[in-house]
Amino acid sequence: MSAMEEISRPQPRFGIQWRSLGNMRELGLVLIILALCVVMSFASPYFLTWTNFRAMLLSFSIEGIVVVGMTVLLIVGAIDLSVGSVVCFSMVVGGFFFLAGLDPWSASLLAIAACAAIGVLMALCVTRIGLHSFIVSLAFMVIVRGLCLAITGGTPLSLFSLPASFKFIGQGTVYGIPVVIIIFAVVVAIFDFLLRKATVFRKVFYTGSNEKAAEYSGIRTNRVKFFCIVLCSTLAGVAGVIYMARFGAATPTFGLGMELNIIAAAVIGGASLKGGSGTILGAILGMALLSVVSSSLILLDVSPYWQDTIRGLILLAAVSFDHVLHNRKKAGAPRPAGQ
Amino acid sequence: MSQSLALEARNISKAFGPVQALSDVTFGLRKGEVHALVGENGAGKSTLMNIIDGILKPDAGEILIDGEKADIVSPEKAQRLGIGFVHQEIALCPDISVAENISMAATNRRRAFLMNYAETRARAEAALNDLGVVDPHARTGDLSISEQQIVEIAKALTLDCSILILDEPTAALTEREAVKLFDIMARLKQRGISIIYISHRMAEIFAHCDRITVLRDGRHVCTKDVAETDPEDIVRRMVGRHLGDLYPPKNAASATAGDLLAVENLSDGERFADVSFALRQGEILGIAGLIGAGRTEIALGLCGLRPTVSGKVRLDGEDITPQTYSQSIAAGVVYLSEDRKGAGVFVDLPIAANVSALAIEQVSRKPGLVSRSREQAQAARLGAALKLKCGSLDDAVSTLSGGNQQKVALAKLLSVGPKVIVLDEPTRGVDVGAKAEIHRILRDLASRGTGIIVISSELPELIGLCDRAIVVREGRIAGEVTGDDMNEEEIIRLASGVGQKNGRGA
C-alpha cells in the first residue's frame, strides 16, 4: 500500500467550512432581521427597548429548545408534528406527579422520561414498521393531546404551590438576564457545536443526505433515525418542564399549533425537508425572524385577524427568497459529463 | 446514400464539458431496414440516440426525416415525427395497468376531461396483438422484465412510429425471450418500420440486421452491409486498437496463488443459491452474467448488505460471514455500489466528508469529535493516490465528473485499508480516459495484495481486466473461465445456458 501513502500535503483552507452554504444563508437572515429592526425602530419608539427585546427573546427561548431537536430531525430526513402535544404532555405529567405529592424535580424528570418514551414509540413505528415519520407523528400529535386532556380532565392544573427554587428556572433572572434565556443559549451552543463536530451527528448528515449511501457505508441508518426522533421528543419534554416552571400551571390545550411555528423556523433557517442540510444557528435565526415579525405586528397594532395571514406570507417570502438564492448558486456548478 | 432514407443525421457533434461525446458523426437509416449501431460503452451511441430523440441538443449538425430537415427539440416532438425510443432502462409506471402505460402519451394529448377506458383498452389490445401474450389489465410491475420490454415496444408502436430505436433490448432477456423479440422485429420490418438496433451481441446482429454502423470514441468508423463483413472485423473496428493496450497487464502468478477469500455454499433463499467460489491472492476476479442473474445480490450477500440463509465467507481461512455490513467492513471486505449517485456517494456533501464516511472514527478525536484537519489530510492523501481532480476538498461531490465521483467512492473504500474490495460496475458512466485509470488503480491494488472482485456487464472490460471470471446464471455459478476460455462467446454461452459441453464446473 505504499502508493497510498504518498502523502500530498493537505491544503489548509480557512473560512469555508462543512456548512459553507449554510453560512451564506445565515448571513442573509441576519440582514433581513436587522433591516426589519431598523424599519421598526422608526415605526415604533417602543421597539428598540430592552424590555421589548427581552420579551422577544423570552417568547422564543423555550420554543427554541424544541427547534434544536426539530432541526436535527429534519437533517436526518424525518419530521415530528407531535412536538406541540409532547410539550404539553410534559407539563401535564410533571404537574400531575407534583400534585400527587412528588417533589417538582423528580416530577420533572418523570415528565421528560415520559416524553422520551413517546419518542421511543414513534421511533419504533418508523424504524421497525417502516412508516413515514410524518404520519406517525401526526397520529401521536392527536394521541398525546388526548392523553393530556384525559389526565387533566380537560381543566388546567393549577401549580401555584410549586416551590420558588423550581419556579426560578422559568421566572428567575441572573444579573438581570432571565434564566430561561441562559438555558436556551447553553442548549443552542452545545448542539451547534456537536452538530458540526460530533461523529454521531455527522452520521445524521450522512443518513439524511443519502440513506442508501449511508447504509452502504456501514452506517446503521435506523439507529441514527431512532436517536434523532427520541432526541426531539426529549427536548420537547425539557421545554415542557420549563414552561411549567414559567407559568406555574399545566393547561391541556397548551402548544396547539406550536409544531408549525417550529418547523417554519427550522426551514427558514435552511433545514431541508428532504434531509441532509440544516444548521442550529440558522434555525434560531429563523425563530428570531418569526418573533420579530410577531412583535412588529403587535406594536403596529395590526388587527389580530390579519396577523396570521401576514405571518404566513412572510414565511412564504423568506423561504422563496432563500430557495431562489440557493438555486442560483447551484446552477453555477459544472454538470457532470455523461449520458 | 440518399436512396429513400427514413432518417439522416448529418455531421452531428456534441460535447459534455471537456468530453467530446460525438464529433462530426453522419448516420443514415434506410426505410424498412434493421440497422445495428455498435460501439463500446462511451463510443457515443446513447448520445446520438438521445439527440435523435430530442433529449439532447447537438452542438452542430442537423437531422433529416424523410429528407426534410427536422428540428427535434423534445422527445414529444420526436414522437410526433414518428420516432419511437425503447430505452435500455425500462421506464414504465409500475403501479398502473399495462393498458394505461401503453396509452400514456395518448392520454397526455387527450383534450377530453374524463378518461376513456374503453378506448385505452382497445388501443392497448391492438398494439399488443402483434407482439405476444401480455394481459393489458395486468399491473405493470408484476410483469417479467421481458414482458415489460414488450409493453415498451407496444407503447412506442401506438404512436404511429415509422422509426423505432431499440437500445440493447436483449440485455435483460433470456434466449427464448430474445427469439420472440427478433420475431417481432421481423414483423415490424415487414410493415415498413425502420429500426435502429443497439447491441453488443455480434451473433444477434449478424443474424437479424441489414447494415451495421460502428462508432468509436464519438466518431463514425464505418457503415457496412452485414453481408460484406464479419464479426471479427466489426469488433476490431469497434475497439480500434489491441485490447492489450487498453488494459493493464494481467497477473499470471495469481493462477497458482493461495485463496484469499472463499465463499462457500452461500444462499439467500431467494435470488441466489449454493454459490461457492474463491478469490486468490493478487488476483482480479470477474463475475459475469446477464442482468438479473443475481450477480449484485451475491456481492451484497457476501458483504452482509443482504441477509443470507446459509453458507460461509472465509477470509484467510477465518470465518467472517457477516450479518451486517459494518461487520464486513471490520473484517476488511468492502463493497462499491453499481448505483453511484444513488448509493455510492453523498452527492451534496463535501468530498472530504465522503471519503471519511466509512470509518468516521478514524478521523475523530477521543470523545467522538470529528477532527477537520485529520479529515482533510485523509482525503488529500487518498485523493492524491488516486489522482483525483478537484478544486477544494470542501466542494460537494456533485461538482465532479463521473470518473472523479467514482474515485471519491473508491477513496472512501480505501480509507479503511480493506483486504478485499467488491466492485459492482466500477466504470459505468465514466469516460474512456478515467476508465483506463480506474483499471490501472485496480490492478495496482491487486498487485499490492488487495483482493479485487469486479462485476461488469461489459464483457470486453471483464475479459481485459480480470485474471479469471465466474459466470452466474439464474442465481447459481454456471462456470468459470480463465486464459483462452475467457472470451465473449464462452461467457455468453455460460451466462445464457446454451450448450453445456465446454462448461467447467466451479
PDB file of N, CA, C and O in Angstrom, chain A residues 172-195:
ATOM      1  N   GLY A 172     -36.909  33.177  37.113  1.00  0.00           N
ATOM      2  CA  GLY A 172     -35.810  33.895  37.759  1.00  0.00           C
ATOM      3  C   GLY A 172     -34.898  34.601  36.772  1.00  0.00           C
ATOM      4  O   GLY A 172     -34.998  34.421  35.557  1.00  0.00           O
ATOM      5  N   THR A 173     -34.033  35.437  37.330  1.00  0.00           N
ATOM      6  CA  THR A 173     -33.032  36.094  36.500  1.00  0.00           C
ATOM      7  C   THR A 173     -31.677  36.009  37.178  1.00  0.00           C
ATOM      8  O   THR A 173     -31.584  35.875  38.397  1.00  0.00           O
ATOM      9  N   VAL A 174     -30.616  36.034  36.375  1.00  0.00           N
ATOM     10  CA  VAL A 174     -29.257  36.104  36.894  1.00  0.00           C
ATOM     11  C   VAL A 174     -28.641  37.357  36.292  1.00  0.00           C
ATOM     12  O   VAL A 174     -28.554  37.474  35.068  1.00  0.00           O
ATOM     13  N   TYR A 175     -28.235  38.298  37.151  1.00  0.00           N
ATOM     14  CA  TYR A 175     -27.736  39.592  36.692  1.00  0.00           C
ATOM     15  C   TYR A 175     -28.701  40.209  35.673  1.00  0.00           C
ATOM     16  O   TYR A 175     -28.281  40.726  34.629  1.00  0.00           O
ATOM     17  N   GLY A 176     -29.987  40.110  35.935  1.00  0.00           N
ATOM     18  CA  GLY A 176     -30.975  40.740  35.055  1.00  0.00           C
ATOM     19  C   GLY A 176     -31.313  39.936  33.819  1.00  0.00           C
ATOM     20  O   GLY A 176     -32.204  40.270  33.053  1.00  0.00           O
ATOM     21  N   ILE A 177     -30.586  38.832  33.586  1.00  0.00           N
ATOM     22  CA  ILE A 177     -30.891  38.020  32.403  1.00  0.00           C
ATOM     23  C   ILE A 177     -31.777  36.847  32.825  1.00  0.00           C
ATOM     24  O   ILE A 177     -31.419  36.098  33.740  1.00  0.00           O
ATOM     25  N   PRO A 178     -32.908  36.674  32.196  1.00  0.00           N
ATOM     26  CA  PRO A 178     -33.798  35.574  32.569  1.00  0.00           C
ATOM     27  C   PRO A 178     -33.093  34.221  32.437  1.00  0.00           C
ATOM     28  O   PRO A 178     -32.352  33.987  31.477  1.00  0.00           O
ATOM     29  N   VAL A 179     -33.303  33.362  33.402  1.00  0.00           N
ATOM     30  CA  VAL A 179     -32.685  32.027  33.395  1.00  0.00           C
ATOM     31  C   VAL A 179     -33.069  31.257  32.136  1.00  0.00           C
ATOM     32  O   VAL A 179     -32.261  30.535  31.549  1.00  0.00           O
ATOM     33  N   VAL A 180     -34.314  31.464  31.711  1.00  0.00           N
ATOM     34  CA  VAL A 180     -34.803  30.783  30.502  1.00  0.00           C
ATOM     35  C   VAL A 180     -33.880  31.059  29.314  1.00  0.00           C
ATOM     36  O   VAL A 180     -33.516  30.147  28.560  1.00  0.00           O
ATOM     37  N   ILE A 181     -33.484  32.323  29.175  1.00  0.00           N
ATOM     38  CA  ILE A 181     -32.627  32.700  28.046  1.00  0.00           C
ATOM     39  C   ILE A 181     -31.258  32.057  28.193  1.00  0.00           C
ATOM     40  O   ILE A 181     -30.662  31.594  27.216  1.00  0.00           O
ATOM     41  N   ILE A 182     -30.766  31.959  29.439  1.00  0.00           N
ATOM     42  CA  ILE A 182     -29.465  31.333  29.656  1.00  0.00           C
ATOM     43  C   ILE A 182     -29.513  29.848  29.273  1.00  0.00           C
ATOM     44  O   ILE A 182     -28.633  29.348  28.558  1.00  0.00           O
ATOM     45  N   ILE A 183     -30.570  29.180  29.732  1.00  0.00           N
ATOM     46  CA  ILE A 183     -30.701  27.747  29.390  1.00  0.00           C
ATOM     47  C   ILE A 183     -30.716  27.569  27.874  1.00  0.00           C
ATOM     48  O   ILE A 183     -30.009  26.732  27.304  1.00  0.00           O
ATOM     49  N   PHE A 184     -31.522  28.419  27.247  1.00  0.00           N
ATOM     50  CA  PHE A 184     -31.649  28.361  25.792  1.00  0.00           C
ATOM     51  C   PHE A 184     -30.286  28.544  25.123  1.00  0.00           C
ATOM     52  O   PHE A 184     -29.895  27.770  24.238  1.00  0.00           O
ATOM     53  N   ALA A 185     -29.551  29.550  25.563  1.00  0.00           N
ATOM     54  CA  ALA A 185     -28.249  29.837  24.955  1.00  0.00           C
ATOM     55  C   ALA A 185     -27.300  28.658  25.128  1.00  0.00           C
ATOM     56  O   ALA A 185     -26.579  28.286  24.200  1.00  0.00           O
ATOM     57  N   VAL A 186     -27.339  28.045  26.308  1.00  0.00           N
ATOM     58  CA  VAL A 186     -26.455  26.907  26.562  1.00  0.00           C
ATOM     59  C   VAL A 186     -26.821  25.735  25.651  1.00  0.00           C
ATOM     60  O   VAL A 186     -25.956  25.117  25.016  1.00  0.00           O
ATOM     61  N   VAL A 187     -28.119  25.441  25.561  1.00  0.00           N
ATOM     62  CA  VAL A 187     -28.564  24.325  24.702  1.00  0.00           C
ATOM     63  C   VAL A 187     -28.144  24.574  23.262  1.00  0.00           C
ATOM     64  O   VAL A 187     -27.610  23.686  22.581  1.00  0.00           O
ATOM     65  N   VAL A 188     -28.361  25.801  22.773  1.00  0.00           N
ATOM     66  CA  VAL A 188     -28.006  26.123  21.390  1.00  0.00           C
ATOM     67  C   VAL A 188     -26.499  25.975  21.175  1.00  0.00           C
ATOM     68  O   VAL A 188     -26.063  25.356  20.199  1.00  0.00           O
ATOM     69  N   ALA A 189     -25.715  26.505  22.119  1.00  0.00           N
ATOM     70  CA  ALA A 189     -24.261  26.445  21.956  1.00  0.00           C
ATOM     71  C   ALA A 189     -23.797  24.994  21.910  1.00  0.00           C
ATOM     72  O   ALA A 189     -23.000  24.606  21.048  1.00  0.00           O
ATOM     73  N   ILE A 190     -24.320  24.173  22.820  1.00  0.00           N
ATOM     74  CA  ILE A 190     -23.898  22.768  22.863  1.00  0.00           C
ATOM     75  C   ILE A 190     -24.260  22.057  21.566  1.00  0.00           C
ATOM     76  O   ILE A 190     -23.424  21.408  20.935  1.00  0.00           O
ATOM     77  N   PHE A 191     -25.511  22.224  21.144  1.00  0.00           N
ATOM     78  CA  PHE A 191     -25.923  21.459  19.969  1.00  0.00           C
ATOM     79  C   PHE A 191     -25.308  21.994  18.685  1.00  0.00           C
ATOM     80  O   PHE A 191     -25.037  21.233  17.764  1.00  0.00           O
ATOM     81  N   ASP A 192     -25.089  23.302  18.615  1.00  0.00           N
ATOM     82  CA  ASP A 192     -24.448  23.838  17.419  1.00  0.00           C
ATOM     83  C   ASP A 192     -23.043  23.250  17.292  1.00  0.00           C
ATOM     84  O   ASP A 192     -22.630  22.830  16.217  1.00  0.00           O
ATOM     85  N   PHE A 193     -22.355  23.184  18.426  1.00  0.00           N
ATOM     86  CA  PHE A 193     -21.005  22.610  18.420  1.00  0.00           C
ATOM     87  C   PHE A 193     -21.047  21.131  18.021  1.00  0.00           C
ATOM     88  O   PHE A 193     -20.319  20.684  17.140  1.00  0.00           O
ATOM     89  N   LEU A 194     -21.942  20.380  18.684  1.00  0.00           N
ATOM     90  CA  LEU A 194     -21.999  18.937  18.427  1.00  0.00           C
ATOM     91  C   LEU A 194     -22.365  18.645  16.972  1.00  0.00           C
ATOM     92  O   LEU A 194     -21.810  17.756  16.340  1.00  0.00           O
ATOM     93  N   LEU A 195     -23.304  19.417  16.459  1.00  0.00           N
ATOM     94  CA  LEU A 195     -23.765  19.163  15.099  1.00  0.00           C
ATOM     95  C   LEU A 195     -22.634  19.355  14.089  1.00  0.00           C
ATOM     96  O   LEU A 195     -22.584  18.693  13.072  1.00  0.00           O
TER      97      LEU A 195
END
